[in-house]
Amino acid sequence: MTCLQSFSPSLKITPKLAEKLDKLGLRTDQDVLLHIPLRYEDETHITPVADLRLGVFAQAQVTVVAQSVQFRGRRSLLVTTMDAAEDTLVLRFLNFYPNTTATLKEGALVRVQGEPRMGHHGVEMVHPRFQGVREETPLSEHLSPVYPTTEGLSQGAMRKLMAKAMAEVSLPEILPEQILDDSWPTLNEAVRLLHAPPPDVNPSALTERDHPAWSRIKFEELLAQQISLTKAKLKRAAEHAPPLLARNDVFSRFVAQLPFALTGAQQRAWALIAHDVTQGVPMHRLLQGDVGSGKTVVAGLACAQCVAAGFQAAVMAPTEILAEQLFEKLRGWFEPLGMRVVWLASSVKKKDKQTTYEAIRENQAHVVVGTHALIQEAVQFYNLGLAVIDEQHRFGVMQRLELRHKMRDNVSMQARSAENNGVKYSEHAPHQLMMSATPIPRTLALSYFADLDVAVIDELPPNRTPIITKLIDQVRRGDVVDKVARDVSLGRQVYWVCPLIEESETLELQTAIDTHATLVTMLPDVRIGLVHGRLSAAEKRAVMQAFVAHELDVLVATTVIEVGVDVANASVMVIEHAERFGLAQLHQLRGRVGRGATQSTCILLYEKPLSATAKSRLKTMYETTDGFEVARQDLLLRGAGEFLGTRQSGLPLLRFADIEKDIELLELARDAAAWLLKHNPDAADAHLQRWLAQREHYLAG
Ligand code: ADP
Ligand code: MG
């Protein structure tokens, strides 16, 4: 809800202006003052037209020579100007108003600010800012702030508003001195300095955001985020979950039948999880481990513990192929113990679905495995004790939140009325185990994922030979085909992944079909299968199963061969047009091989020319097989927003702080948030209100 009246009259904010400010999330005097510039422009001097650099913001002082309105396609205004050295600069406007033409009349002296570019008529500025001036009009003495703004609200209007706000509004200090650094200014000082930097402030400290005033603002922002996250965590800690204490021998029998001994890392991870699930508060833990590190069996242990305690476990994966593999694995483990594992995906026939729903509701199903179909309205668990989410990073932030809510709600009425240790099921939230091969970089773990406990599997199962990665120019694909033939003759299996074609699924499909046909012709004695997204779930399954059973030697695939697919005998991974894939994706694909004792190879076929980003991605792949390093590089290349998958979900990211650069501030903020919530919760709330009033629900979930 907007509350326009919360601006004080002295700011003279008209209802119309208030509406625009509202779009920027500015609803109070304080909000206005806290609307910090995102960058600065240097209008403290004049650049001769001859010295303008294309694409680099500058200010010029010019005299209008001619003005003409043009009608090529749409109406535009072309103003030809000249500076004192008689060099020409063209100003171009696509939208213009009567006062534009009036100010830029022939003979007028104007100052213009903008980014020069090369146009039809030489150097031009498109939609520069401009002011009519006299020779003696003084230049600005400080850098000019540039504000995030909205349609119909100019930088000029913003600056005027800020000047008024600075004169009229002050920000009471909320934060106690203990948590602030001595070198930082007060909030009032910091905000004023950033709105109107004095001439003696080092411009690069402003633009690089390492001035103490920036530190103060970034700390404020990070603190709000940390308070929000910590509160979410505390809220969860106040919830109830059923302590999963084994009531029968399902767990010990599960362990006894495992065909291998757990690695030390798996044991350590399991110890943490085993402790969590026996507590009366919901576990919220991420199990992180590189591709092939053996997360599934740890999830299996958690399910066994849950089932042994008399509760149902749900296991969800982002795609049908992945879910299917989990299903097969879990079924293999649980059915010999007399436990029922059921399968739910959107491809399941309606009638079968109804039967499955019923089994789930009536407590006839002990472990439920599937895709998103698991969180559908119609699914009602009898007593869900544990929810496992595989490849959790593949679910967007919003999806994850939704999931969490759904999992909590989807407990059947029957179970709701039952009691467990005096606590009603209706007050229960299930324990949650999330799994991911994409490690969350430390900085993100401290910020966006601060309310997650993490267990890491940092050791691969024994007898793995490190994968060799080769970068090969696609003109040499003949050599690759030869290698494939050799490996197949030695009894090995090969994945051949077709290029990602983002613009066209049809084209992607066609390439896969072509590649398959070519390979079949070139390698007549080799059994080659094809799997792609257009196949039905059953067809996909049939092909995958044939590959698993070694009835196929080579599997040509579009990117549907997902993370998590597990064929120990596959030792070669060929990725065509590797330059089109993201780092995380390449790493995941590479992780499909190297699961057995034989030497595995990942061949990245690329086509020149390579963009700088593509080059550094391939270089990273060549240089490291360490998932953590890959994730770090990925974060550097893509930025946190994409890493989080928040582009689609609209989760607001930090505006001022940069979690990579500001790790020290982030750590300070984390400690300060804990201190504040303990010693001065009112201040914590007031601070949150000040910074995140409109956005908190996104962050806290
Ligand atoms: P991911 O962590 O990528 O999900 P998986 O759980 O699919 O990895 O495990 C990869 C492979 O390693 C599987 O074939 C699994 O059976 C095997 N594996 C897991 N743990 C061990 C272990 N302790 N010893 C030997 N093999 C193991
Ligand atoms: Mg897996």
XYZ file of C-alpha atoms and ligand atoms in Angstrom:
729
model
C 0.000 0.000 0.000
C 1.222 3.440 -0.720
C 1.007 6.130 1.863
C 1.610 9.333 -0.003
C 0.990 11.504 3.002
C 4.123 10.308 4.718
C 6.238 12.907 2.944
C 6.564 16.061 4.974
C 4.976 19.162 3.412
C 8.303 20.994 3.326
C 9.485 18.694 0.515
C 6.622 20.025 -1.613
C 5.987 16.679 -3.237
C 2.971 16.820 -5.538
C 0.722 13.761 -5.813
C 2.042 13.236 -9.311
C 5.645 13.248 -8.151
C 4.698 11.033 -5.233
C 3.336 8.497 -7.669
C 6.618 8.385 -9.566
C 8.612 8.134 -6.361
C 6.381 5.290 -5.312
C 7.501 3.361 -8.378
C 11.030 3.662 -7.066
C 9.922 2.363 -3.685
C 10.268 5.813 -2.100
C 7.403 6.431 0.296
C 8.800 8.498 3.122
C 11.193 11.414 3.626
C 13.763 8.934 4.823
C 13.353 6.794 1.726
C 14.133 9.828 -0.405
C 17.306 10.600 1.459
C 18.348 6.962 1.339
C 17.971 6.917 -2.431
C 21.705 6.914 -2.949
C 23.224 7.689 -6.356
C 24.305 4.624 -8.247
C 27.118 6.450 -9.995
C 28.570 9.861 -10.671
C 29.275 11.990 -13.676
C 32.074 14.444 -13.868
C 30.768 17.878 -14.814
C 33.549 19.753 -13.105
C 35.305 20.509 -16.362
C 34.708 20.931 -20.061
C 36.125 18.559 -22.642
C 36.959 20.010 -26.077
C 34.960 18.207 -28.778
C 38.230 17.088 -30.395
C 39.126 15.223 -27.172
C 35.821 13.406 -26.722
C 36.180 9.638 -26.495
C 33.481 7.422 -27.900
C 31.372 5.839 -25.204
C 32.974 7.846 -22.400
C 30.741 10.289 -20.574
C 31.869 13.901 -20.939
C 30.682 17.466 -20.785
C 31.163 19.826 -23.713
C 30.340 23.503 -24.174
C 29.085 24.313 -27.646
C 27.220 26.909 -29.703
C 24.214 25.844 -31.791
C 24.853 26.295 -35.514
C 21.727 24.749 -36.991
C 18.617 22.941 -35.927
C 16.395 20.727 -38.049
C 13.465 18.428 -37.487
C 13.711 15.260 -39.532
C 11.052 12.760 -40.532
C 12.927 9.605 -41.306
C 10.607 6.916 -39.985
C 9.871 8.991 -36.943
C 10.214 12.596 -35.999
C 13.606 13.492 -34.626
C 15.501 16.641 -33.825
C 19.010 17.147 -35.123
C 21.058 19.982 -33.648
C 24.437 20.821 -35.132
C 26.819 22.565 -32.772
C 30.402 23.700 -32.664
C 32.758 24.330 -29.784
C 35.308 27.134 -29.330
C 37.847 25.243 -31.446
C 35.196 24.958 -34.201
C 34.880 21.179 -33.953
C 31.399 19.879 -34.730
C 29.203 17.897 -32.362
C 25.729 16.718 -33.371
C 22.960 16.387 -30.802
C 20.131 14.027 -31.629
C 16.753 13.772 -29.925
C 14.058 11.245 -30.673
C 11.624 12.701 -28.177
C 11.645 16.417 -27.714
C 9.513 19.149 -26.331
C 8.950 22.789 -27.268
C 11.488 23.870 -24.666
C 14.110 21.604 -26.268
C 13.867 23.467 -29.567
C 13.659 26.793 -27.743
C 16.781 26.260 -25.657
C 18.756 24.812 -28.548
C 18.002 27.654 -30.974
C 20.630 28.884 -33.369
C 23.387 30.871 -31.679
C 22.639 29.549 -28.176
C 25.558 28.636 -25.918
C 24.900 25.327 -24.157
C 26.590 22.818 -21.952
C 25.823 19.251 -22.906
C 26.533 16.055 -21.010
C 26.407 12.621 -22.490
C 28.193 9.724 -24.104
C 29.556 10.539 -27.555
C 29.174 7.978 -30.311
C 29.805 7.867 -34.041
C 26.747 8.821 -36.114
C 25.959 9.556 -39.772
C 27.044 13.151 -39.366
C 30.193 12.556 -37.322
C 30.474 12.565 -33.543
C 27.080 12.853 -31.878
C 25.345 12.592 -28.555
C 21.907 11.028 -28.418
C 19.629 12.557 -25.808
C 22.328 14.450 -23.967
C 21.406 16.532 -20.963
C 21.814 20.207 -21.751
C 21.535 23.631 -20.155
C 21.651 27.053 -21.726
C 24.589 28.905 -20.138
C 26.648 32.082 -20.356
C 30.429 32.075 -20.748
C 30.799 32.955 -17.077
C 28.340 30.337 -15.715
C 30.380 28.497 -13.082
C 31.118 24.813 -13.484
C 29.963 22.346 -10.888
C 32.516 21.939 -8.119
C 31.718 18.365 -7.300
C 30.845 15.159 -9.111
C 27.206 15.000 -10.137
C 25.169 12.139 -8.736
C 23.211 9.925 -11.111
C 20.122 8.392 -9.523
C 18.131 5.336 -10.384
C 14.997 6.905 -11.768
C 11.786 6.169 -13.564
C 9.970 7.432 -16.630
C 9.098 11.093 -16.481
C 11.441 11.819 -13.601
C 14.591 13.491 -14.824
C 17.984 13.520 -13.146
C 17.550 17.259 -12.768
C 14.279 16.848 -10.897
C 15.845 14.148 -8.750
C 18.785 16.368 -7.857
C 16.473 19.217 -6.898
C 14.432 16.902 -4.725
C 17.577 15.641 -3.030
C 18.746 19.183 -2.322
C 15.429 19.850 -0.607
C 15.534 16.574 1.288
C 19.048 17.278 2.501
C 17.947 20.641 3.843
C 14.760 19.376 5.477
C 15.257 15.768 6.514
C 17.644 14.147 8.878
C 18.053 10.474 9.647
C 18.060 9.585 13.306
C 20.807 7.100 14.168
C 19.304 3.732 14.897
C 22.461 1.713 15.279
C 24.430 1.693 18.523
C 28.063 2.755 18.343
C 29.360 -0.675 19.386
C 28.613 -2.181 16.012
C 29.923 0.714 13.933
C 33.467 1.254 12.776
C 35.172 4.377 14.117
C 36.357 5.383 10.687
C 32.833 5.625 9.298
C 30.812 8.829 9.222
C 27.359 9.002 10.789
C 24.507 7.949 8.552
C 23.531 11.579 8.040
C 27.039 12.562 7.063
C 27.449 9.555 4.794
C 24.217 10.173 2.931
C 24.951 13.864 2.477
C 28.433 13.215 1.228
C 27.169 10.751 -1.347
C 24.402 13.047 -2.569
C 26.651 16.077 -2.838
C 30.280 15.067 -2.715
C 32.490 17.988 -1.650
C 35.152 19.041 -4.173
C 37.993 17.587 -2.115
C 36.647 14.035 -2.165
C 38.718 11.694 -4.260
C 36.500 10.892 -7.282
C 37.727 7.328 -7.560
C 36.832 6.640 -3.906
C 33.312 7.595 -4.878
C 33.059 5.707 -8.118
C 34.870 2.652 -6.756
C 32.751 2.852 -3.625
C 35.588 2.591 -1.178
C 35.061 5.931 0.550
C 34.141 5.502 4.258
C 30.743 6.999 3.445
C 30.171 4.129 1.051
C 31.381 1.638 3.657
C 28.788 2.970 6.049
C 25.975 2.683 3.496
C 27.026 -0.771 2.347
C 27.244 -1.915 5.940
C 23.732 -0.597 6.564
C 22.418 -2.492 3.584
C 24.209 -5.731 4.434
C 23.103 -5.439 8.034
C 19.470 -5.212 6.950
C 19.934 -8.294 4.821
C 21.613 -10.200 7.645
C 18.941 -9.229 10.150
C 16.291 -10.397 7.745
C 18.007 -13.722 7.155
C 18.775 -14.282 10.819
C 15.166 -13.629 11.706
C 14.040 -16.173 9.138
C 16.427 -18.650 10.681
C 15.190 -17.951 14.196
C 11.647 -18.316 13.006
C 12.438 -21.709 11.594
C 14.183 -22.713 14.810
C 10.951 -21.980 16.652
C 9.039 -24.422 14.457
C 8.454 -28.028 15.350
C 9.497 -31.062 13.385
C 9.125 -34.685 14.342
C 12.335 -36.043 15.868
C 13.174 -38.956 13.570
C 14.105 -41.615 16.084
C 14.388 -45.156 14.694
C 11.604 -47.391 15.938
C 12.585 -50.484 13.974
C 15.572 -52.029 12.197
C 14.988 -50.496 8.752
C 17.934 -48.177 9.154
C 20.427 -50.787 10.288
C 19.300 -53.167 7.558
C 19.635 -50.377 5.010
C 23.245 -49.813 6.073
C 24.008 -53.517 6.160
C 23.004 -54.046 2.546
C 25.050 -51.181 1.019
C 27.519 -52.591 -1.510
C 30.289 -50.218 -0.443
C 31.661 -48.592 2.672
C 30.913 -44.895 3.089
C 33.802 -42.552 2.508
C 35.002 -40.504 5.468
C 33.381 -37.431 3.946
C 30.065 -39.217 3.542
C 30.229 -40.366 7.146
C 30.912 -36.848 8.377
C 28.057 -35.420 6.331
C 25.719 -38.121 7.554
C 26.691 -37.518 11.181
C 25.569 -33.894 10.859
C 22.305 -34.833 9.180
C 21.613 -37.674 11.624
C 21.959 -35.207 14.460
C 19.680 -32.635 12.787
C 16.800 -34.989 12.093
C 16.616 -36.299 15.619
C 15.989 -32.770 16.899
C 12.542 -31.337 17.296
C 13.214 -28.421 14.932
C 13.151 -28.749 11.156
C 16.491 -29.441 9.584
C 17.368 -27.003 6.827
C 20.574 -28.347 5.473
C 22.361 -28.282 2.181
C 24.450 -31.279 1.278
C 27.081 -30.048 -1.059
C 29.407 -32.288 -2.964
C 30.971 -32.326 -6.367
C 29.399 -34.315 -9.164
C 29.936 -38.003 -8.423
C 30.897 -37.492 -4.791
C 28.102 -39.798 -3.661
C 25.324 -37.604 -2.296
C 22.530 -40.020 -3.185
C 23.461 -42.636 -0.652
C 23.539 -40.005 2.084
C 20.025 -38.975 1.051
C 19.148 -42.679 1.170
C 20.401 -42.876 4.756
C 18.263 -39.903 5.691
C 15.213 -41.535 4.096
C 15.962 -44.788 5.902
C 16.186 -42.987 9.205
C 12.882 -41.256 8.456
C 11.126 -44.447 7.452
C 12.529 -46.272 10.480
C 10.968 -43.555 12.606
C 7.596 -44.255 11.048
C 7.416 -41.191 8.805
C 7.230 -40.715 5.058
C 10.099 -39.316 3.025
C 9.766 -37.362 -0.217
C 12.574 -37.006 -2.744
C 12.275 -34.455 -5.509
C 14.465 -33.753 -8.519
C 14.178 -31.010 -11.161
C 13.772 -33.269 -14.193
C 12.102 -36.536 -14.946
C 15.282 -38.350 -15.963
C 16.990 -37.388 -12.741
C 13.995 -38.244 -10.619
C 13.736 -41.558 -12.421
C 17.324 -42.463 -11.587
C 16.752 -41.607 -7.969
C 13.604 -43.670 -8.010
C 15.387 -46.725 -9.373
C 18.170 -46.383 -6.848
C 15.923 -45.886 -3.866
C 13.668 -48.698 -4.946
C 16.667 -50.992 -5.175
C 17.575 -50.083 -1.615
C 14.161 -50.016 0.051
C 12.076 -52.730 -1.556
C 14.252 -55.586 -0.241
C 13.541 -54.130 3.195
C 9.816 -54.412 2.597
C 9.342 -50.656 2.168
C 7.308 -49.201 -0.666
C 8.785 -46.557 -2.962
C 6.380 -44.759 -5.313
C 6.871 -42.613 -8.374
C 5.185 -39.315 -9.237
C 5.770 -37.225 -12.336
C 3.511 -35.302 -14.661
C 3.849 -38.056 -17.268
C 2.253 -40.608 -14.962
C -1.213 -41.539 -16.216
C -4.111 -39.989 -14.406
C -5.470 -43.277 -13.118
C -2.106 -44.409 -11.791
C -1.657 -41.012 -10.227
C -4.882 -41.377 -8.286
C -3.740 -44.741 -6.967
C -0.394 -43.257 -5.978
C -2.041 -40.273 -4.285
C -4.120 -42.663 -2.304
C -1.118 -44.732 -1.284
C 0.625 -41.581 -0.132
C -2.393 -40.357 1.793
C -3.061 -43.734 3.399
C 0.538 -44.197 4.481
C 0.985 -47.155 2.112
C 3.937 -45.422 0.439
C 7.055 -44.915 2.517
C 9.272 -43.074 0.097
C 7.834 -40.847 -2.635
C 10.123 -39.899 -5.502
C 9.369 -37.522 -8.357
C 9.486 -34.151 -9.993
C 7.508 -30.999 -9.192
C 4.483 -33.263 -9.439
C 5.233 -33.980 -5.791
C 4.169 -30.560 -4.653
C 0.920 -30.504 -6.570
C -2.232 -29.587 -4.736
C -3.620 -33.111 -4.883
C -0.671 -34.684 -3.078
C -1.438 -35.173 0.590
C 1.094 -36.919 2.725
C 0.057 -38.959 5.683
C 2.992 -37.831 7.771
C 5.825 -36.298 5.839
C 8.946 -36.321 7.978
C 11.642 -35.480 5.462
C 11.824 -33.704 2.135
C 14.933 -34.222 0.024
C 15.513 -31.888 -2.890
C 18.182 -32.973 -5.339
C 20.049 -30.474 -7.512
C 18.404 -27.732 -5.527
C 20.220 -24.966 -7.400
C 18.178 -25.899 -10.440
C 15.101 -24.645 -8.724
C 14.757 -20.864 -8.714
C 14.668 -18.906 -5.499
C 10.917 -18.477 -5.724
C 10.324 -22.107 -6.513
C 12.324 -23.050 -3.465
C 10.230 -20.817 -1.255
C 7.036 -22.205 -2.705
C 8.292 -25.692 -2.167
C 9.007 -25.019 1.438
C 5.495 -23.711 2.016
C 3.858 -26.539 0.121
C 5.815 -29.217 1.898
C 4.585 -27.808 5.149
C 0.950 -27.722 4.060
C 0.701 -31.052 2.318
C 0.076 -33.196 5.328
C -3.213 -35.009 5.332
C -6.066 -34.096 7.634
C -5.886 -37.478 9.241
C -2.318 -36.924 10.289
C -3.025 -33.362 11.328
C -5.263 -34.477 14.094
C -2.807 -37.083 15.334
C -0.224 -36.218 17.902
C 3.419 -37.025 18.231
C 5.116 -36.439 21.560
C 2.408 -33.989 22.460
C 2.929 -31.851 19.364
C 0.184 -31.770 16.764
C 1.204 -32.572 13.191
C -0.499 -29.421 12.108
C 2.368 -27.596 13.760
C 4.975 -29.768 12.097
C 7.268 -28.811 9.296
C 9.251 -31.583 7.634
C 13.016 -31.767 7.824
C 14.632 -30.568 4.636
C 17.717 -31.874 2.959
C 18.834 -30.064 -0.162
C 21.564 -31.406 -2.369
C 23.704 -29.639 -4.905
C 26.836 -30.239 -6.882
C 27.189 -26.535 -7.482
C 28.977 -25.275 -4.441
C 27.756 -22.031 -3.037
C 30.727 -19.705 -2.864
C 31.585 -18.637 0.660
C 30.357 -15.121 0.049
C 26.934 -16.304 -1.025
C 26.823 -18.824 1.776
C 27.278 -15.924 4.159
C 24.657 -13.775 2.564
C 21.795 -15.195 0.578
C 22.116 -18.657 1.993
C 22.891 -17.590 5.537
C 19.948 -19.536 6.888
C 21.169 -22.822 5.465
C 23.347 -25.242 7.348
C 25.833 -26.854 5.040
C 27.422 -30.282 5.006
C 30.154 -30.860 2.488
C 31.328 -34.072 0.861
C 34.831 -33.070 -0.069
C 36.219 -36.417 -1.105
C 35.345 -38.671 -4.024
C 34.637 -42.376 -3.578
C 37.790 -44.484 -3.934
C 39.207 -45.780 -7.202
C 38.380 -42.753 -9.263
C 40.915 -41.636 -11.814
C 40.944 -37.886 -12.460
C 39.285 -36.877 -15.723
C 41.478 -35.525 -18.499
C 39.984 -32.517 -20.267
C 40.945 -31.757 -23.854
C 40.108 -28.672 -25.867
C 39.859 -29.485 -29.557
C 39.088 -27.200 -32.466
C 36.074 -28.645 -34.224
C 37.938 -28.790 -37.537
C 39.740 -31.745 -35.950
C 36.580 -33.681 -35.131
C 37.825 -36.610 -37.274
C 40.441 -37.338 -34.589
C 37.701 -37.352 -31.994
C 35.634 -39.870 -33.939
C 38.737 -42.090 -34.183
C 39.235 -41.901 -30.435
C 35.607 -42.820 -29.864
C 35.988 -45.878 -32.110
C 39.097 -46.945 -30.173
C 37.463 -46.534 -26.779
C 34.356 -48.396 -27.837
C 36.474 -51.292 -29.067
C 37.936 -51.440 -25.541
C 34.438 -51.876 -24.139
C 33.944 -48.291 -22.967
C 30.935 -46.052 -23.400
C 30.699 -42.547 -24.750
C 28.402 -39.551 -24.342
C 28.232 -37.196 -27.300
C 26.460 -33.997 -26.340
C 25.060 -31.802 -29.088
C 25.301 -28.070 -29.036
C 22.995 -25.932 -27.060
C 21.010 -23.749 -29.416
C 19.212 -21.263 -27.268
C 17.239 -19.565 -30.008
C 15.720 -22.678 -31.460
C 14.737 -25.956 -29.958
C 13.921 -27.287 -33.426
C 17.404 -26.495 -34.656
C 18.880 -28.119 -31.584
C 16.882 -31.242 -32.250
C 17.892 -31.253 -35.900
C 21.579 -31.015 -34.996
C 21.229 -33.979 -32.687
C 19.526 -36.029 -35.393
C 22.212 -35.035 -37.922
C 25.047 -35.823 -35.546
C 23.533 -39.197 -34.813
C 23.170 -39.961 -38.526
C 26.760 -38.891 -39.260
C 28.188 -40.998 -36.468
C 26.126 -44.005 -37.530
C 27.600 -43.685 -41.034
C 31.153 -43.156 -39.830
C 31.041 -45.890 -37.184
C 28.903 -48.672 -38.665
C 29.989 -51.261 -36.088
C 29.179 -49.125 -33.103
C 25.803 -49.173 -31.357
C 24.693 -45.566 -31.230
C 21.597 -44.267 -29.461
C 19.914 -40.892 -29.528
C 18.072 -39.106 -26.758
C 16.541 -35.641 -26.911
C 13.841 -33.513 -25.333
C 11.130 -34.354 -27.859
C 11.022 -38.002 -26.914
C 8.310 -39.045 -24.526
C 9.363 -39.855 -20.999
C 8.968 -43.552 -21.745
C 11.112 -43.338 -24.877
C 13.784 -41.399 -23.046
C 13.748 -43.965 -20.295
C 14.098 -46.814 -22.797
C 17.154 -45.223 -24.424
C 18.743 -44.381 -21.079
C 18.143 -47.889 -19.824
C 19.712 -49.350 -22.964
C 22.764 -47.199 -22.333
C 22.933 -48.183 -18.668
C 22.666 -51.851 -19.670
C 25.496 -51.350 -22.187
C 23.270 -52.231 -25.110
C 24.480 -48.956 -26.589
C 28.095 -47.812 -26.896
C 27.528 -44.204 -27.748
C 24.734 -41.971 -26.562
C 24.119 -38.909 -28.701
C 22.144 -36.436 -26.652
C 20.909 -32.922 -26.496
C 21.401 -31.351 -23.108
C 18.733 -33.665 -21.686
C 21.382 -35.985 -20.344
C 21.122 -34.338 -17.070
C 23.282 -33.827 -14.116
C 22.996 -36.838 -11.920
C 22.799 -39.511 -14.596
C 24.989 -42.323 -13.372
C 26.665 -44.806 -15.737
C 29.949 -45.979 -14.264
C 31.218 -47.527 -17.494
C 30.976 -44.280 -19.497
C 34.460 -42.859 -19.868
C 34.320 -40.350 -22.705
C 32.275 -37.168 -22.813
C 32.296 -35.217 -26.047
C 30.674 -31.797 -25.915
C 30.097 -30.061 -29.224
C 30.267 -26.284 -29.387
C 31.407 -26.246 -25.808
C 31.802 -22.479 -26.152
C 28.030 -22.112 -26.009
C 27.639 -23.735 -22.620
C 27.904 -22.098 -19.240
C 30.642 -23.164 -16.856
C 28.357 -24.881 -14.381
C 26.754 -26.833 -17.195
C 30.110 -27.915 -18.626
C 31.278 -29.028 -15.237
C 28.092 -30.985 -14.637
C 28.341 -32.689 -18.018
C 31.961 -33.561 -17.455
C 30.972 -35.125 -14.150
C 28.970 -37.767 -16.060
C 32.232 -39.575 -16.724
C 35.086 -40.513 -14.430
C 32.862 -42.663 -12.223
C 34.693 -45.916 -12.688
C 38.321 -46.951 -12.410
C 39.190 -46.369 -16.087
C 40.829 -43.179 -17.259
C 38.088 -40.835 -18.450
C 38.287 -38.029 -20.938
C 36.166 -34.973 -21.551
C 36.555 -33.495 -25.011
C 35.409 -29.948 -25.477
C 34.958 -29.269 -29.172
C 34.896 -25.580 -29.920
C 34.563 -23.368 -32.943
C 36.576 -20.233 -33.489
C 36.359 -17.298 -33.092
C 35.810 -17.452 -29.359
C 34.468 -14.587 -27.292
C 36.559 -13.512 -24.315
C 34.080 -15.085 -21.887
C 33.937 -18.328 -23.823
C 37.727 -18.418 -23.827
C 37.965 -17.993 -20.078
C 35.264 -20.604 -19.498
C 37.117 -23.177 -21.588
C 40.371 -22.246 -19.901
C 38.842 -22.820 -16.469
C 37.519 -26.203 -17.599
C 40.945 -27.144 -18.889
C 42.742 -26.015 -15.766
C 40.599 -27.413 -13.001
C 38.267 -30.283 -12.188
C 37.520 -28.860 -8.772
C 33.850 -27.921 -8.549
C 34.525 -25.192 -6.008
C 37.002 -23.461 -8.256
C 34.631 -23.799 -11.204
C 31.840 -22.221 -9.173
C 34.094 -19.384 -8.095
C 35.039 -18.620 -11.685
C 31.423 -18.914 -12.675
C 30.443 -16.336 -10.116
C 33.153 -14.005 -11.361
C 32.044 -14.391 -14.961
C 28.329 -14.195 -14.466
C 27.763 -12.158 -11.351
C 25.780 -13.142 -8.316
C 22.390 -12.361 -9.840
C 22.643 -15.057 -12.422
C 24.258 -17.475 -10.061
C 21.280 -17.192 -7.787
C 18.883 -17.652 -10.639
C 17.180 -14.496 -9.502
C 16.866 -12.876 -12.900
C 13.533 -14.593 -13.400
C 12.328 -14.530 -9.867
C 12.738 -10.817 -9.284
C 14.553 -11.237 -6.010
C 16.091 -7.880 -5.289
C 19.807 -8.069 -5.017
C 21.986 -5.826 -2.982
C 22.131 -2.405 -4.514
C 25.315 -1.016 -3.052
C 27.352 -3.812 -1.584
C 29.153 -6.268 -3.777
C 29.388 -9.561 -1.973
C 32.606 -10.509 -3.714
C 34.405 -7.282 -2.881
C 32.753 -6.530 0.420
C 33.304 -9.788 2.195
C 34.770 -8.049 5.248
C 31.750 -5.790 5.587
C 29.535 -8.803 5.115
C 31.221 -10.573 8.003
C 30.940 -7.492 10.189
C 27.282 -7.202 9.293
C 26.630 -10.821 10.122
C 28.135 -10.451 13.598
C 26.406 -7.124 14.126
C 23.041 -8.620 13.161
C 23.425 -11.385 15.738
C 24.457 -8.890 18.399
C 21.664 -6.495 17.601
C 18.938 -9.124 17.587
C 20.116 -10.287 20.971
C 20.767 -6.971 22.695
C 18.584 -4.482 20.907
C 15.851 -6.167 18.884
C 13.926 -2.907 18.578
C 16.851 -1.299 16.810
C 17.127 -4.374 14.574
C 13.480 -4.041 13.588
C 13.739 -0.311 13.031
C 16.783 -0.824 10.865
C 15.056 -3.482 8.816
C 12.054 -1.247 8.424
C 14.250 1.593 7.231
C 16.064 -0.394 4.576
C 13.905 -3.249 3.495
C 10.355 -2.281 4.284
C 9.140 -3.145 0.818
C 11.318 -6.117 0.170
C 11.653 -8.145 3.283
C 9.264 -10.898 2.375
C 11.385 -11.819 -0.606
C 14.487 -12.166 1.435
C 13.066 -13.970 4.404
C 10.669 -16.302 2.627
P 26.303 -37.389 -6.872
O 26.931 -36.828 -5.640
O 26.772 -36.724 -8.105
O 24.798 -37.453 -6.768
P 26.054 -40.256 -6.815
O 25.362 -40.294 -5.516
O 25.239 -40.471 -8.038
O 26.835 -38.874 -6.956
O 27.268 -41.261 -6.744
C 28.114 -41.451 -7.835
C 28.557 -42.881 -7.907
O 29.435 -43.210 -6.823
C 27.428 -43.881 -7.826
O 27.636 -44.874 -8.797
C 27.523 -44.445 -6.430
O 27.034 -45.753 -6.365
C 29.004 -44.409 -6.183
N 29.364 -44.291 -4.770
C 28.810 -43.451 -3.859
N 29.395 -43.581 -2.663
C 30.353 -44.531 -2.797
C 31.312 -45.112 -1.899
N 31.401 -44.734 -0.627
N 32.153 -46.034 -2.406
C 32.065 -46.406 -3.697
N 31.192 -45.917 -4.575
C 30.340 -44.972 -4.162
Mg 23.176 -36.779 -7.843
